Short mmCIF file of C-alpha atoms in Angstrom, two decimals:
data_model
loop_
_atom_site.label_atom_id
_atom_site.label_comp_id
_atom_site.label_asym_id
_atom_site.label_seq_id
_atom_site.Cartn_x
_atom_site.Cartn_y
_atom_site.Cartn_z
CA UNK A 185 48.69 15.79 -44.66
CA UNK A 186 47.80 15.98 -40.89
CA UNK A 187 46.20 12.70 -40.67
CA UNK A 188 49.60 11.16 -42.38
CA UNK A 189 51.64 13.33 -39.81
CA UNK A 190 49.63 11.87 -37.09
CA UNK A 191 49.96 8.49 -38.27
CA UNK A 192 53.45 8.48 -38.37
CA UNK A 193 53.87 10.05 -34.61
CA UNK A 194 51.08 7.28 -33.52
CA UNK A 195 54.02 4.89 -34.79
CA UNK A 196 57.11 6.64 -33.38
CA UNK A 197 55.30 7.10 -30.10
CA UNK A 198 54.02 3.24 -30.35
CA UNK A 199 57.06 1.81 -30.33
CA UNK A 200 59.10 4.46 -28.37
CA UNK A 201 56.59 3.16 -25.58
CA UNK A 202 57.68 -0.35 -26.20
CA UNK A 203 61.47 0.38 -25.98
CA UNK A 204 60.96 2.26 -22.97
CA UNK A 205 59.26 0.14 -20.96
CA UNK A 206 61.59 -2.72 -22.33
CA UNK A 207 64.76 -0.82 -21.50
CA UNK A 208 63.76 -0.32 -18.21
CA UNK A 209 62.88 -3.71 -17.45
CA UNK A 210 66.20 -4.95 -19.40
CA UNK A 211 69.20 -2.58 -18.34
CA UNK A 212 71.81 -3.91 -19.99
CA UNK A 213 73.28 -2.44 -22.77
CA UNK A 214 74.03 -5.50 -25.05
CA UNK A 215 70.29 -6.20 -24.42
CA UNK A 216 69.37 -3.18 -25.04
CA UNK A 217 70.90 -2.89 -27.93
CA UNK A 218 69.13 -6.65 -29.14
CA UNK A 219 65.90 -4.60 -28.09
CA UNK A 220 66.51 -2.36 -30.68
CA UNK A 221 66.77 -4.47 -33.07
CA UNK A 222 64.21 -7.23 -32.06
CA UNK A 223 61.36 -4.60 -31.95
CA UNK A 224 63.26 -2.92 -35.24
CA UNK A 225 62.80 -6.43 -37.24
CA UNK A 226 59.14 -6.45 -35.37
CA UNK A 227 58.46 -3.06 -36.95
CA UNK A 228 59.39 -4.50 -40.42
CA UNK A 229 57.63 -7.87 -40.24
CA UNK A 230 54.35 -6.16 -39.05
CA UNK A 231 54.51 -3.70 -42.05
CA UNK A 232 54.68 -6.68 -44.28
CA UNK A 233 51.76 -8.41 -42.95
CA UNK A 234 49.79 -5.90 -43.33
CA UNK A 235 50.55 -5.63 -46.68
CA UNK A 236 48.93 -8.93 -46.85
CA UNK A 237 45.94 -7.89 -45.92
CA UNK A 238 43.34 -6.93 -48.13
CA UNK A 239 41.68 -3.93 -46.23
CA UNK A 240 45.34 -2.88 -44.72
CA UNK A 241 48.38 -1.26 -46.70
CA UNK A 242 51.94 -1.80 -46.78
CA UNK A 243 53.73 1.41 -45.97
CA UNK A 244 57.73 2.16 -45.69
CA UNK A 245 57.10 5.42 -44.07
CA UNK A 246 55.48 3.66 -41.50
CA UNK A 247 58.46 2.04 -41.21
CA UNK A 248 60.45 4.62 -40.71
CA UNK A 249 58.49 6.08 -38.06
CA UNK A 250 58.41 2.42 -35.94
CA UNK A 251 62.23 2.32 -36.21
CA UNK A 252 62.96 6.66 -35.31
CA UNK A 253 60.83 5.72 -32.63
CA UNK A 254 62.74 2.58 -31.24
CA UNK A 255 66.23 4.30 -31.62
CA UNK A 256 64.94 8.19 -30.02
CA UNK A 257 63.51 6.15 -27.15
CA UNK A 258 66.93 3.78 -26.69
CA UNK A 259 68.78 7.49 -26.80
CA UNK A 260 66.43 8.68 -24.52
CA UNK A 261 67.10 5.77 -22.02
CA UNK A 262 70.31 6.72 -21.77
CA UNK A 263 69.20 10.10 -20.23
CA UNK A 264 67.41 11.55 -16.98
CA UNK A 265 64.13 10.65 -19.14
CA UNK A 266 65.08 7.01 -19.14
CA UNK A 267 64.33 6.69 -15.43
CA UNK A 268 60.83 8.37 -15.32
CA UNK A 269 59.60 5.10 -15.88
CA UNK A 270 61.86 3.34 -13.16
CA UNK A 271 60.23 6.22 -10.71
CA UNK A 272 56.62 5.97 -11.35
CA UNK A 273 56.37 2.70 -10.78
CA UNK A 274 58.10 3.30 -7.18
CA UNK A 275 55.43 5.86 -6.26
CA UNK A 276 53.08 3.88 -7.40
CA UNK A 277 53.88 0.89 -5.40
CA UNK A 278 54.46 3.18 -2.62
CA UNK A 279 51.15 4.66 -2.69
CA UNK A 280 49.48 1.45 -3.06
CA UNK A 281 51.35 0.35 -0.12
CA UNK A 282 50.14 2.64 2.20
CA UNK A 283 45.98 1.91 1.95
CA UNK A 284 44.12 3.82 4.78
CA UNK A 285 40.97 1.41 3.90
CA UNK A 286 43.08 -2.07 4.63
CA UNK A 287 41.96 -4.12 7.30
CA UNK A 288 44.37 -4.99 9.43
CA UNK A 289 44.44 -8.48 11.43
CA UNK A 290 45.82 -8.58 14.77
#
C-alpha cells in the first residue's frame, strides 16, 4: 500500500511540476486553462500507451493522480505559491549575473 501511495504522489507531483512551470511561462488564463487540459489529455494518452506495452500496465488511478495534480497546481498558480517559480529564476539570474571570477575586458 505505500509503494501504490507513492506512486500515485510521484504522478500528482509529475505533472503538478509540468503545470507549474507551464503556467508560469504562459500567464494567461485562457491558456492556462488549454494547459490544463492539453497536459490532462497527455495524462490520458500516456496511460494508454502504456497499456500497450507488454512489461508496463494500464492504470486509471494513475490517471487520476496525473489529472489532481494538473488542476491542484493550476489552483495553486493562482496563489502566492504560483510565483515561487517566477522568483527563483530572478535570483538565479541575478546571482549568475554577478560572477566575481569573470574576466573583464577593458
Amino acid at each position: 500500500r505505500t509503494i501504490m501511495l507513492q506512486d500515485k504522489l510521484a504522478h500528482s507531483a509529475a505533472y503538478a511540476s509540468l503545470m507549474v512551470w507551464f503556467a508560469q511561462i504562459f500567464r494567461h488564463d485562457l491558456t492556462r486553462l488549454l494547459l490544463v487540459i492539453g497536459l490532462t489529455l497527455f495524462g490520458l494518452a500516456m496511460e494508454y500507451l502504456q497499456g500497450m506495452v507488454p512489461s508496463r500496465q494500464f492504470d486509471y488511478l494513475d490517471m487520476l493522480a496525473n489529472t489532481a495534480g494538473v488542476i491542484l497546481a493550476w489552483g495553486l498558480t493562482y496563489t502566492w505559491f504560483g510565483d515561487l517559480v517566477v522568483k527563483a529564476e530572478q535570483l538565479y539570474d541575478r546571482l549568475n549575473s554577478v560572477n566575481p571570477f569573470s574576466v573583464q575586458s577593458t
